[in-house]
Amino acid sequence: MEMIKGIQGHGYYDELVIPIIENTAYENDITDSLAKAIEVYPKTTAVLVRHHGIYVWGDSWISAKTQAECYHYLFDAAAIKLHHLGLDWSTPDHGPIQNVKGFSSINSVIKRVATKVGTVDSNFKLQPYPRCIVLDIEGTTTPISFVTDVLFPYARDNVGRHLSATYDSAETQDDIKLLRSQVEDDLKQGVLGAVPIPSEDAGKEKVIASLVANVEAMIKADRKITALKQLQGHIWRTGFENNELEGVVFDDVPEALEKWHALGIKVYIYSSGSRLAQRLIFGNTNYGDLRKYLSGFFDTAVGYKRETRSYVEITESLGVDKPSDMLFVTDVYQEATAAKAAGLEVVISIRPGNGPLPENHGFKTINSFLEI
C-alpha cells in the first residue's frame, strides 16, 4: 500500500476512495456525473468509469502519469491481497472508511478499491467481470420440475378454456394463424400427433377441438416452436393474473442478480419460452419481481438455442465488442456447444433434477450463481 503516497494529497494511512460512475454513449455526456463524483469526493484525483477506464488528473502531466501508475498498481495489489486474506470484495459490509492506523484500515482500503473491478484467477491475475450475462431458465434459474409439473400441465389443462373465452380477439386469432401454419408443415412432414385443423366454416367448436389436440401433442413432445410458445405465454398470463401461478427461481438467483446489477453487469434471459412467458416468470417469483435486475429477453425469434447462429445474433443485438465479453449459463450441453462456437464464454449449471452431461464435456460447471 506504499503506492498510496504517490496519489496526490494522500499519505500512507489515508483512506483512498475512488468514485465509480456509469459509462455513457458519448464522452462529453459523462461531465455531469464526473462533476458530481468530484463534489462528493473532493480529495479524489481519479474517477473510474465503468466498462471504459479511469480518468486521472494532477498538477502536471507528469503528476497525472505518476498517479495513473500508482492507481494501476493499487488495483492489482488490492486484488492479490484480498485473495490472500480470503476476503470477498463483492459484498462489502463496511460503511465509510475511517482514517484509522493499522492493519484493519488497510483491509478496508484494499476491499474498497477492489470492489467492482473483477475476480482473481489461480495465477493471481485480475480477471474482469463479463460485460453481459445471458441466462437460460429451465434447469438454470428455475427447477425443471416447475416447467414440466406446473407450467406445462396448466397450459394443457386450460388451452380449450382459453381459446373459447378469447376466440374472437385479435391476439388469439393470431395464435390460431400461427398454429395453422405449423400444423400444415407438421402434416407434410408426418409429425406424430398432428391432426388437420378445419376451416372456420366448420364452426368454432370443431376448430378449437382440433387446436386442443395439436397443442396437447406439441406439449407432450416438448416442442420448442414459436406457435406453441406464444399461445402458452398467453395462457400463463391468465394464470399469473388470477394468482393461479407463481414463478419459481433457485434461492441463489435473486442474490446473484442483485449483485450483478450493482456491478453494472447487464443480464439477459434467453429461453425457448416466449418473451411474454419469461417476463411473467421473473415478474411474479417466489422472491417477488426480479425484472428490475434484467436488461432484456430473447426467445426463439432469434433462432433455436442449439444453433450457433442464434448466439451470433444475440451478440450482434447487444453490440458487445467481442463475443467473449458475454457469459452464457445453461444446463444443456448442446446449447453450451453452440454458444461456445459463437465465441461466448460458457458455464454449465448443475441443478437438482437436471439431466446428465457427457463425460469429458470440457465446460466449467457451477452449482450456484454465487460461484460466478
mmCIF file of C-alpha atoms in Angstrom:
data_model
loop_
_atom_site.group_PDB
_atom_site.id
_atom_site.type_symbol
_atom_site.label_atom_id
_atom_site.label_comp_id
_atom_site.label_asym_id
_atom_site.label_seq_id
_atom_site.Cartn_x
_atom_site.Cartn_y
_atom_site.Cartn_z
ATOM 1 C CA MET A 1 0.000 0.000 0.000
ATOM 2 C CA GLU A 2 3.126 2.233 -0.141
ATOM 3 C CA MET A 3 1.882 3.404 -3.546
ATOM 4 C CA ILE A 4 -0.925 5.376 -1.873
ATOM 5 C CA LYS A 5 1.737 8.003 -1.123
ATOM 6 C CA GLY A 6 2.073 8.510 -4.868
ATOM 7 C CA ILE A 7 -1.518 9.735 -5.058
ATOM 8 C CA GLN A 8 -1.767 13.500 -4.841
ATOM 9 C CA GLY A 9 -2.945 14.651 -1.392
ATOM 10 C CA HIS A 10 -2.693 11.208 0.224
ATOM 11 C CA GLY A 11 -0.364 9.641 2.769
ATOM 12 C CA TYR A 12 0.277 6.094 3.870
ATOM 13 C CA TYR A 13 -2.505 5.954 6.465
ATOM 14 C CA ASP A 14 -5.098 7.922 4.483
ATOM 15 C CA GLU A 15 -8.200 6.400 3.015
ATOM 16 C CA LEU A 16 -8.295 6.131 -0.766
ATOM 17 C CA VAL A 17 -11.788 6.353 -2.206
ATOM 18 C CA ILE A 18 -12.240 6.120 -5.969
ATOM 19 C CA PRO A 19 -15.727 7.001 -7.225
ATOM 20 C CA ILE A 20 -17.231 4.717 -9.863
ATOM 21 C CA ILE A 21 -19.671 6.209 -12.383
ATOM 22 C CA GLU A 22 -21.678 4.737 -15.234
ATOM 23 C CA ASN A 23 -20.401 4.918 -18.794
ATOM 24 C CA THR A 24 -22.326 6.823 -21.476
ATOM 25 C CA ALA A 25 -22.565 6.608 -25.246
ATOM 26 C CA TYR A 26 -20.508 9.788 -25.660
ATOM 27 C CA GLU A 27 -17.629 11.017 -23.507
ATOM 28 C CA ASN A 28 -18.993 14.549 -23.198
ATOM 29 C CA ASP A 29 -22.124 13.116 -21.533
ATOM 30 C CA ILE A 30 -20.028 11.963 -18.575
ATOM 31 C CA THR A 31 -19.414 15.561 -17.479
ATOM 32 C CA ASP A 32 -22.321 15.859 -15.022
ATOM 33 C CA SER A 33 -21.706 12.574 -13.193
ATOM 34 C CA LEU A 34 -17.966 13.292 -13.185
ATOM 35 C CA ALA A 35 -18.569 16.675 -11.558
ATOM 36 C CA LYS A 36 -20.911 15.094 -9.008
ATOM 37 C CA ALA A 37 -18.306 12.473 -8.093
ATOM 38 C CA ILE A 38 -15.687 15.181 -7.533
ATOM 39 C CA GLU A 39 -18.151 17.186 -5.452
ATOM 40 C CA VAL A 40 -18.878 14.210 -3.195
ATOM 41 C CA TYR A 41 -15.210 13.133 -3.020
ATOM 42 C CA PRO A 42 -13.215 16.382 -3.278
ATOM 43 C CA LYS A 43 -9.927 14.666 -2.376
ATOM 44 C CA THR A 44 -10.108 12.244 -5.286
ATOM 45 C CA THR A 45 -7.814 12.646 -8.266
ATOM 46 C CA ALA A 46 -9.400 9.822 -10.240
ATOM 47 C CA VAL A 47 -12.818 8.563 -11.267
ATOM 48 C CA LEU A 48 -13.395 5.069 -12.604
ATOM 49 C CA VAL A 49 -15.873 4.913 -15.499
ATOM 50 C CA ARG A 50 -17.483 1.506 -15.631
ATOM 51 C CA HIS A 51 -16.591 -0.577 -18.734
ATOM 52 C CA HIS A 52 -14.417 2.288 -20.008
ATOM 53 C CA GLY A 53 -11.398 3.281 -17.959
ATOM 54 C CA ILE A 54 -10.103 5.594 -15.265
ATOM 55 C CA TYR A 55 -9.766 9.374 -15.503
ATOM 56 C CA VAL A 56 -6.725 10.668 -13.593
ATOM 57 C CA TRP A 57 -5.635 14.287 -13.173
ATOM 58 C CA GLY A 58 -2.903 16.219 -11.346
ATOM 59 C CA ASP A 59 -0.969 19.465 -11.193
ATOM 60 C CA SER A 60 1.000 18.449 -14.274
ATOM 61 C CA TRP A 61 1.180 15.772 -16.939
ATOM 62 C CA ILE A 62 3.998 14.071 -15.006
ATOM 63 C CA SER A 63 1.883 14.111 -11.845
ATOM 64 C CA ALA A 64 -1.106 12.585 -13.642
ATOM 65 C CA LYS A 65 1.083 9.904 -15.256
ATOM 66 C CA THR A 66 2.686 9.002 -11.927
ATOM 67 C CA GLN A 67 -0.689 8.761 -10.238
ATOM 68 C CA ALA A 68 -2.066 6.604 -13.044
ATOM 69 C CA GLU A 69 0.760 4.135 -12.458
ATOM 70 C CA CYS A 70 0.015 4.155 -8.725
ATOM 71 C CA TYR A 71 -3.706 3.540 -9.257
ATOM 72 C CA HIS A 72 -2.933 0.667 -11.617
ATOM 73 C CA TYR A 73 -0.593 -0.865 -9.045
ATOM 74 C CA LEU A 74 -3.088 -0.423 -6.229
ATOM 75 C CA PHE A 75 -5.900 -2.126 -8.113
ATOM 76 C CA ASP A 76 -3.701 -5.140 -8.856
ATOM 77 C CA ALA A 77 -2.221 -5.213 -5.347
ATOM 78 C CA ALA A 78 -5.638 -4.917 -3.744
ATOM 79 C CA ALA A 79 -6.989 -7.883 -5.685
ATOM 80 C CA ILE A 80 -3.990 -10.078 -4.792
ATOM 81 C CA LYS A 81 -4.075 -9.024 -1.124
ATOM 82 C CA LEU A 82 -7.787 -9.756 -0.900
ATOM 83 C CA HIS A 83 -7.226 -13.218 -2.328
ATOM 84 C CA HIS A 84 -4.505 -13.922 0.248
ATOM 85 C CA LEU A 85 -6.728 -12.729 3.086
ATOM 86 C CA GLY A 86 -9.713 -14.744 1.867
ATOM 87 C CA LEU A 87 -11.892 -11.628 1.698
ATOM 88 C CA ASP A 88 -14.923 -11.388 -0.573
ATOM 89 C CA TRP A 89 -14.946 -7.857 -2.003
ATOM 90 C CA SER A 90 -18.233 -8.475 -3.852
ATOM 91 C CA THR A 91 -20.251 -7.942 -0.659
ATOM 92 C CA PRO A 92 -18.539 -5.180 1.359
ATOM 93 C CA ASP A 93 -20.041 -4.837 4.819
ATOM 94 C CA HIS A 94 -18.264 -1.670 5.936
ATOM 95 C CA GLY A 95 -19.504 1.908 5.936
ATOM 96 C CA PRO A 96 -17.391 4.965 5.132
ATOM 97 C CA ILE A 97 -13.717 4.132 5.625
ATOM 98 C CA GLN A 98 -12.140 5.803 8.658
ATOM 99 C CA ASN A 99 -8.610 7.180 8.917
ATOM 100 C CA VAL A 100 -7.503 4.533 11.396
ATOM 101 C CA LYS A 101 -3.919 3.376 11.508
ATOM 102 C CA GLY A 102 -3.225 -0.301 11.349
ATOM 103 C CA PHE A 103 -3.903 -3.497 9.502
ATOM 104 C CA SER A 104 -7.712 -3.345 9.645
ATOM 105 C CA SER A 105 -7.629 0.075 7.948
ATOM 106 C CA ILE A 106 -5.565 -1.348 5.103
ATOM 107 C CA ASN A 107 -8.028 -4.212 4.763
ATOM 108 C CA SER A 108 -10.819 -1.685 4.325
ATOM 109 C CA VAL A 109 -8.836 0.268 1.748
ATOM 110 C CA ILE A 110 -7.982 -2.712 -0.409
ATOM 111 C CA LYS A 111 -11.519 -4.021 -0.113
ATOM 112 C CA ARG A 112 -12.911 -0.659 -1.236
ATOM 113 C CA VAL A 113 -10.640 -0.151 -4.255
ATOM 114 C CA ALA A 114 -11.076 -3.718 -5.477
ATOM 115 C CA THR A 115 -14.875 -3.669 -5.329
ATOM 116 C CA LYS A 116 -16.417 -3.892 -8.803
ATOM 117 C CA VAL A 117 -13.105 -4.444 -10.581
ATOM 118 C CA GLY A 118 -13.125 -8.179 -11.191
ATOM 119 C CA THR A 119 -12.077 -11.552 -9.847
ATOM 120 C CA VAL A 120 -8.698 -13.150 -9.266
ATOM 121 C CA ASP A 121 -7.726 -16.322 -11.096
ATOM 122 C CA SER A 122 -5.438 -19.102 -9.844
ATOM 123 C CA ASN A 123 -2.386 -17.178 -11.083
ATOM 124 C CA PHE A 124 -3.418 -14.074 -9.097
ATOM 125 C CA LYS A 125 -4.227 -12.140 -12.269
ATOM 126 C CA LEU A 126 -7.160 -9.743 -12.212
ATOM 127 C CA GLN A 127 -9.971 -11.067 -14.398
ATOM 128 C CA PRO A 128 -12.671 -8.534 -15.322
ATOM 129 C CA TYR A 129 -16.318 -9.404 -14.859
ATOM 130 C CA PRO A 130 -18.213 -10.161 -18.082
ATOM 131 C CA ARG A 131 -19.985 -7.201 -19.655
ATOM 132 C CA CYS A 132 -23.137 -9.252 -20.155
ATOM 133 C CA ILE A 133 -24.539 -12.457 -18.716
ATOM 134 C CA VAL A 134 -27.147 -14.433 -20.661
ATOM 135 C CA LEU A 135 -29.158 -16.938 -18.642
ATOM 136 C CA ASP A 136 -31.233 -19.938 -19.616
ATOM 137 C CA ILE A 137 -34.316 -20.552 -17.460
ATOM 138 C CA GLU A 138 -35.250 -24.236 -17.200
ATOM 139 C CA GLY A 139 -32.607 -26.054 -15.156
ATOM 140 C CA THR A 140 -30.574 -22.862 -14.709
ATOM 141 C CA THR A 141 -32.558 -20.154 -12.920
ATOM 142 C CA THR A 142 -35.602 -22.327 -12.333
ATOM 143 C CA PRO A 143 -36.158 -26.014 -11.467
ATOM 144 C CA ILE A 144 -37.068 -28.183 -14.451
ATOM 145 C CA SER A 145 -39.911 -29.578 -12.350
ATOM 146 C CA PHE A 146 -41.587 -26.158 -12.235
ATOM 147 C CA VAL A 147 -41.802 -26.141 -16.020
ATOM 148 C CA THR A 148 -42.747 -29.785 -16.514
ATOM 149 C CA ASP A 149 -45.003 -30.246 -13.488
ATOM 150 C CA VAL A 150 -46.611 -26.804 -13.187
ATOM 151 C CA LEU A 151 -46.435 -24.642 -16.328
ATOM 152 C CA PHE A 152 -46.924 -27.323 -18.983
ATOM 153 C CA PRO A 153 -49.889 -29.013 -17.245
ATOM 154 C CA TYR A 154 -51.517 -25.624 -16.639
ATOM 155 C CA ALA A 155 -51.293 -24.753 -20.336
ATOM 156 C CA ARG A 156 -52.512 -28.203 -21.389
ATOM 157 C CA ASP A 157 -55.453 -28.184 -18.993
ATOM 158 C CA ASN A 158 -56.556 -24.658 -19.882
ATOM 159 C CA VAL A 159 -55.946 -24.413 -23.626
ATOM 160 C CA GLY A 160 -59.568 -25.200 -24.522
ATOM 161 C CA ARG A 161 -60.983 -22.762 -21.976
ATOM 162 C CA HIS A 162 -58.586 -20.027 -23.085
ATOM 163 C CA LEU A 163 -59.388 -20.438 -26.792
ATOM 164 C CA SER A 164 -63.113 -20.456 -26.141
ATOM 165 C CA ALA A 165 -63.024 -17.347 -23.960
ATOM 166 C CA THR A 166 -60.759 -15.307 -26.270
ATOM 167 C CA TYR A 167 -61.551 -16.833 -29.660
ATOM 168 C CA ASP A 168 -62.614 -13.603 -31.380
ATOM 169 C CA SER A 169 -59.775 -11.454 -30.078
ATOM 170 C CA ALA A 170 -57.044 -10.317 -32.473
ATOM 171 C CA GLU A 171 -54.402 -11.896 -30.226
ATOM 172 C CA THR A 172 -55.974 -15.343 -30.249
ATOM 173 C CA GLN A 173 -56.708 -15.179 -33.962
ATOM 174 C CA ASP A 174 -53.006 -14.503 -34.497
ATOM 175 C CA ASP A 175 -52.191 -17.511 -32.284
ATOM 176 C CA ILE A 176 -54.536 -19.675 -34.351
ATOM 177 C CA LYS A 177 -52.979 -18.445 -37.581
ATOM 178 C CA LEU A 178 -49.520 -19.450 -36.361
ATOM 179 C CA LEU A 179 -50.795 -22.849 -35.209
ATOM 180 C CA ARG A 180 -52.496 -23.500 -38.573
ATOM 181 C CA SER A 181 -49.238 -22.783 -40.383
ATOM 182 C CA GLN A 182 -47.242 -25.002 -38.032
ATOM 183 C CA VAL A 183 -49.721 -27.887 -38.255
ATOM 184 C CA GLU A 184 -49.730 -27.706 -42.059
ATOM 185 C CA ASP A 185 -45.956 -28.136 -42.027
ATOM 186 C CA ASP A 186 -46.216 -30.933 -39.449
ATOM 187 C CA LEU A 187 -48.741 -32.839 -41.572
ATOM 188 C CA LYS A 188 -46.476 -32.587 -44.618
ATOM 189 C CA GLN A 189 -43.574 -33.949 -42.581
ATOM 190 C CA GLY A 190 -45.632 -36.660 -40.914
ATOM 191 C CA VAL A 191 -45.114 -35.344 -37.374
ATOM 192 C CA LEU A 192 -46.697 -37.665 -34.809
ATOM 193 C CA GLY A 193 -49.826 -36.212 -33.182
ATOM 194 C CA ALA A 194 -50.572 -33.606 -35.858
ATOM 195 C CA VAL A 195 -54.224 -33.524 -36.944
ATOM 196 C CA PRO A 196 -55.849 -31.306 -39.601
ATOM 197 C CA ILE A 197 -57.464 -28.068 -38.443
ATOM 198 C CA PRO A 198 -60.780 -27.476 -40.256
ATOM 199 C CA SER A 199 -61.682 -24.146 -41.805
ATOM 200 C CA GLU A 200 -63.759 -21.554 -39.959
ATOM 201 C CA ASP A 201 -66.807 -22.797 -41.860
ATOM 202 C CA ALA A 202 -66.758 -25.967 -39.753
ATOM 203 C CA GLY A 203 -67.620 -23.916 -36.685
ATOM 204 C CA LYS A 204 -65.780 -22.608 -33.647
ATOM 205 C CA GLU A 205 -66.150 -25.777 -31.556
ATOM 206 C CA LYS A 206 -64.579 -28.080 -34.154
ATOM 207 C CA VAL A 207 -61.739 -25.667 -34.807
ATOM 208 C CA ILE A 208 -60.990 -25.421 -31.085
ATOM 209 C CA ALA A 209 -61.177 -29.190 -30.618
ATOM 210 C CA SER A 210 -58.575 -29.745 -33.346
ATOM 211 C CA LEU A 211 -56.367 -26.974 -31.951
ATOM 212 C CA VAL A 212 -56.508 -28.550 -28.485
ATOM 213 C CA ALA A 213 -55.493 -31.944 -29.892
ATOM 214 C CA ASN A 214 -52.499 -30.433 -31.702
ATOM 215 C CA VAL A 215 -51.385 -28.326 -28.742
ATOM 216 C CA GLU A 216 -51.580 -31.290 -26.353
ATOM 217 C CA ALA A 217 -49.389 -33.328 -28.738
ATOM 218 C CA MET A 218 -46.889 -30.464 -29.024
ATOM 219 C CA ILE A 219 -46.676 -30.064 -25.250
ATOM 220 C CA LYS A 220 -46.225 -33.824 -24.764
ATOM 221 C CA ALA A 221 -43.335 -33.778 -27.232
ATOM 222 C CA ASP A 222 -41.873 -30.656 -25.543
ATOM 223 C CA ARG A 223 -41.537 -28.925 -28.901
ATOM 224 C CA LYS A 224 -39.603 -25.648 -28.979
ATOM 225 C CA ILE A 225 -41.686 -23.904 -31.625
ATOM 226 C CA THR A 226 -42.926 -20.326 -31.716
ATOM 227 C CA ALA A 227 -46.571 -21.199 -32.409
ATOM 228 C CA LEU A 228 -46.812 -23.252 -29.223
ATOM 229 C CA LYS A 229 -44.703 -20.950 -27.038
ATOM 230 C CA GLN A 230 -46.699 -17.867 -27.992
ATOM 231 C CA LEU A 231 -50.024 -19.498 -27.102
ATOM 232 C CA GLN A 232 -48.614 -20.911 -23.863
ATOM 233 C CA GLY A 233 -47.462 -17.431 -22.847
ATOM 234 C CA HIS A 234 -50.977 -16.060 -23.302
ATOM 235 C CA ILE A 235 -52.481 -18.916 -21.279
ATOM 236 C CA TRP A 236 -49.932 -18.489 -18.472
ATOM 237 C CA ARG A 237 -50.598 -14.754 -18.371
ATOM 238 C CA THR A 238 -54.156 -15.509 -17.289
ATOM 239 C CA GLY A 239 -52.826 -17.892 -14.640
ATOM 240 C CA PHE A 240 -50.460 -15.293 -13.189
ATOM 241 C CA GLU A 241 -53.124 -12.577 -13.298
ATOM 242 C CA ASN A 242 -55.520 -14.839 -11.400
ATOM 243 C CA ASN A 243 -52.826 -15.818 -8.858
ATOM 244 C CA GLU A 244 -53.086 -19.415 -10.003
ATOM 245 C CA LEU A 245 -49.390 -19.439 -10.917
ATOM 246 C CA GLU A 246 -46.222 -18.160 -9.225
ATOM 247 C CA GLY A 247 -42.770 -18.223 -10.766
ATOM 248 C CA VAL A 248 -40.042 -20.206 -9.026
ATOM 249 C CA VAL A 249 -36.297 -19.483 -9.001
ATOM 250 C CA PHE A 250 -33.468 -21.125 -7.084
ATOM 251 C CA ASP A 251 -32.510 -19.471 -3.793
ATOM 252 C CA ASP A 252 -29.189 -18.106 -5.074
ATOM 253 C CA VAL A 253 -30.700 -16.375 -8.113
ATOM 254 C CA PRO A 254 -32.059 -13.159 -6.513
ATOM 255 C CA GLU A 255 -28.812 -12.502 -4.632
ATOM 256 C CA ALA A 256 -26.709 -13.036 -7.747
ATOM 257 C CA LEU A 257 -28.957 -10.854 -9.903
ATOM 258 C CA GLU A 258 -28.800 -8.049 -7.345
ATOM 259 C CA LYS A 259 -25.008 -8.351 -7.142
ATOM 260 C CA TRP A 260 -24.519 -8.259 -10.914
ATOM 261 C CA HIS A 261 -26.912 -5.334 -11.208
ATOM 262 C CA ALA A 262 -24.917 -3.397 -8.603
ATOM 263 C CA LEU A 263 -21.740 -4.135 -10.535
ATOM 264 C CA GLY A 264 -23.254 -2.736 -13.726
ATOM 265 C CA ILE A 265 -23.326 -6.114 -15.471
ATOM 266 C CA LYS A 266 -26.206 -6.404 -17.919
ATOM 267 C CA VAL A 267 -28.198 -9.619 -17.510
ATOM 268 C CA TYR A 268 -30.427 -11.080 -20.216
ATOM 269 C CA ILE A 269 -32.661 -14.131 -20.467
ATOM 270 C CA TYR A 270 -32.611 -16.483 -23.452
ATOM 271 C CA SER A 271 -35.250 -19.182 -23.383
ATOM 272 C CA SER A 272 -37.344 -21.205 -25.802
ATOM 273 C CA GLY A 273 -40.353 -19.848 -23.928
ATOM 274 C CA SER A 274 -41.828 -16.631 -25.320
ATOM 275 C CA ARG A 275 -40.598 -13.279 -24.061
ATOM 276 C CA LEU A 276 -44.024 -12.760 -22.518
ATOM 277 C CA ALA A 277 -43.679 -16.021 -20.582
ATOM 278 C CA GLN A 278 -40.192 -15.020 -19.416
ATOM 279 C CA ARG A 279 -41.415 -11.660 -18.124
ATOM 280 C CA LEU A 280 -44.299 -13.386 -16.335
ATOM 281 C CA ILE A 281 -41.999 -15.856 -14.572
ATOM 282 C CA PHE A 282 -39.478 -13.247 -13.386
ATOM 283 C CA GLY A 283 -42.142 -10.657 -12.639
ATOM 284 C CA ASN A 284 -44.032 -12.981 -10.304
ATOM 285 C CA THR A 285 -41.480 -15.148 -8.497
ATOM 286 C CA ASN A 286 -41.321 -16.610 -5.020
ATOM 287 C CA TYR A 287 -38.854 -13.750 -4.361
ATOM 288 C CA GLY A 288 -41.011 -11.026 -5.865
ATOM 289 C CA ASP A 289 -40.487 -9.080 -9.089
ATOM 290 C CA LEU A 290 -36.930 -9.668 -10.351
ATOM 291 C CA ARG A 291 -37.331 -7.882 -13.690
ATOM 292 C CA LYS A 292 -35.602 -4.783 -12.320
ATOM 293 C CA TYR A 293 -32.345 -6.739 -12.495
ATOM 294 C CA LEU A 294 -32.848 -7.855 -16.099
ATOM 295 C CA SER A 295 -31.978 -5.853 -19.207
ATOM 296 C CA GLY A 296 -33.848 -7.867 -21.837
ATOM 297 C CA PHE A 297 -35.332 -11.132 -23.045
ATOM 298 C CA PHE A 298 -34.600 -13.332 -26.068
ATOM 299 C CA ASP A 299 -36.710 -16.211 -27.375
ATOM 300 C CA THR A 300 -36.712 -18.428 -30.463
ATOM 301 C CA ALA A 301 -37.358 -15.382 -32.645
ATOM 302 C CA VAL A 302 -33.552 -15.020 -32.716
ATOM 303 C CA GLY A 303 -33.160 -18.716 -33.516
ATOM 304 C CA TYR A 304 -33.167 -22.086 -31.810
ATOM 305 C CA LYS A 305 -30.968 -22.495 -28.772
ATOM 306 C CA ARG A 306 -28.886 -25.327 -30.186
ATOM 307 C CA GLU A 307 -27.855 -23.304 -33.241
ATOM 308 C CA THR A 308 -24.668 -21.239 -33.231
ATOM 309 C CA ARG A 309 -26.246 -18.543 -35.377
ATOM 310 C CA SER A 310 -28.679 -17.715 -32.555
ATOM 311 C CA TYR A 311 -25.830 -16.676 -30.278
ATOM 312 C CA VAL A 312 -24.181 -14.691 -33.040
ATOM 313 C CA GLU A 313 -27.487 -12.832 -33.443
ATOM 314 C CA ILE A 314 -27.665 -12.091 -29.697
ATOM 315 C CA THR A 315 -24.066 -10.859 -29.707
ATOM 316 C CA GLU A 316 -24.792 -8.509 -32.585
ATOM 317 C CA SER A 317 -28.024 -7.325 -30.950
ATOM 318 C CA LEU A 318 -26.264 -6.394 -27.708
ATOM 319 C CA GLY A 319 -23.399 -4.676 -29.514
ATOM 320 C CA VAL A 320 -20.559 -6.060 -27.391
ATOM 321 C CA ASP A 321 -17.038 -5.526 -28.699
ATOM 322 C CA LYS A 322 -16.358 -9.249 -28.827
ATOM 323 C CA PRO A 323 -18.423 -12.384 -28.101
ATOM 324 C CA SER A 324 -16.174 -13.346 -25.201
ATOM 325 C CA ASP A 325 -17.459 -10.279 -23.316
ATOM 326 C CA MET A 326 -20.627 -12.333 -22.791
ATOM 327 C CA LEU A 327 -21.118 -15.247 -20.417
ATOM 328 C CA PHE A 328 -23.831 -17.793 -21.227
ATOM 329 C CA VAL A 329 -25.177 -20.054 -18.479
ATOM 330 C CA THR A 330 -27.205 -23.126 -19.401
ATOM 331 C CA ASP A 331 -27.829 -26.691 -18.273
ATOM 332 C CA VAL A 332 -27.887 -28.146 -21.800
ATOM 333 C CA TYR A 333 -24.637 -29.401 -23.336
ATOM 334 C CA GLN A 334 -25.786 -28.813 -26.945
ATOM 335 C CA GLU A 335 -26.665 -25.192 -26.136
ATOM 336 C CA ALA A 336 -23.302 -24.702 -24.438
ATOM 337 C CA THR A 337 -21.530 -26.099 -27.505
ATOM 338 C CA ALA A 338 -23.444 -23.793 -29.867
ATOM 339 C CA ALA A 339 -22.711 -20.719 -27.717
ATOM 340 C CA LYS A 340 -19.026 -21.612 -27.434
ATOM 341 C CA ALA A 341 -18.809 -21.953 -31.225
ATOM 342 C CA ALA A 342 -20.120 -18.370 -31.451
ATOM 343 C CA GLY A 343 -17.267 -17.211 -29.206
ATOM 344 C CA LEU A 344 -19.159 -16.750 -25.936
ATOM 345 C CA GLU A 345 -17.789 -17.735 -22.553
ATOM 346 C CA VAL A 346 -19.910 -20.620 -21.248
ATOM 347 C CA VAL A 347 -20.559 -22.367 -17.946
ATOM 348 C CA ILE A 348 -22.976 -25.236 -17.376
ATOM 349 C CA SER A 349 -25.445 -25.105 -14.499
ATOM 350 C CA ILE A 350 -25.742 -28.195 -12.327
ATOM 351 C CA ARG A 351 -29.096 -28.187 -10.541
ATOM 352 C CA PRO A 352 -31.271 -30.823 -8.854
ATOM 353 C CA GLY A 353 -33.292 -32.657 -11.472
ATOM 354 C CA ASN A 354 -31.071 -31.716 -14.424
ATOM 355 C CA GLY A 355 -30.128 -34.359 -16.978
ATOM 356 C CA PRO A 356 -26.665 -35.967 -17.096
ATOM 357 C CA LEU A 357 -23.816 -34.401 -19.061
ATOM 358 C CA PRO A 358 -21.472 -36.238 -21.431
ATOM 359 C CA GLU A 359 -18.202 -37.385 -19.911
ATOM 360 C CA ASN A 360 -15.262 -35.049 -20.552
ATOM 361 C CA HIS A 361 -17.609 -32.336 -21.828
ATOM 362 C CA GLY A 362 -14.915 -29.709 -21.305
ATOM 363 C CA PHE A 363 -17.062 -26.967 -19.759
ATOM 364 C CA LYS A 364 -16.755 -25.347 -16.353
ATOM 365 C CA THR A 365 -19.739 -26.230 -14.164
ATOM 366 C CA ILE A 366 -21.401 -24.396 -11.277
ATOM 367 C CA ASN A 367 -23.936 -25.424 -8.638
ATOM 368 C CA SER A 368 -24.891 -21.860 -7.744
ATOM 369 C CA PHE A 369 -24.814 -18.457 -9.453
ATOM 370 C CA LEU A 370 -22.786 -17.225 -6.493
ATOM 371 C CA GLU A 371 -19.860 -19.221 -7.911
ATOM 372 C CA ILE A 372 -19.737 -16.942 -10.959
#
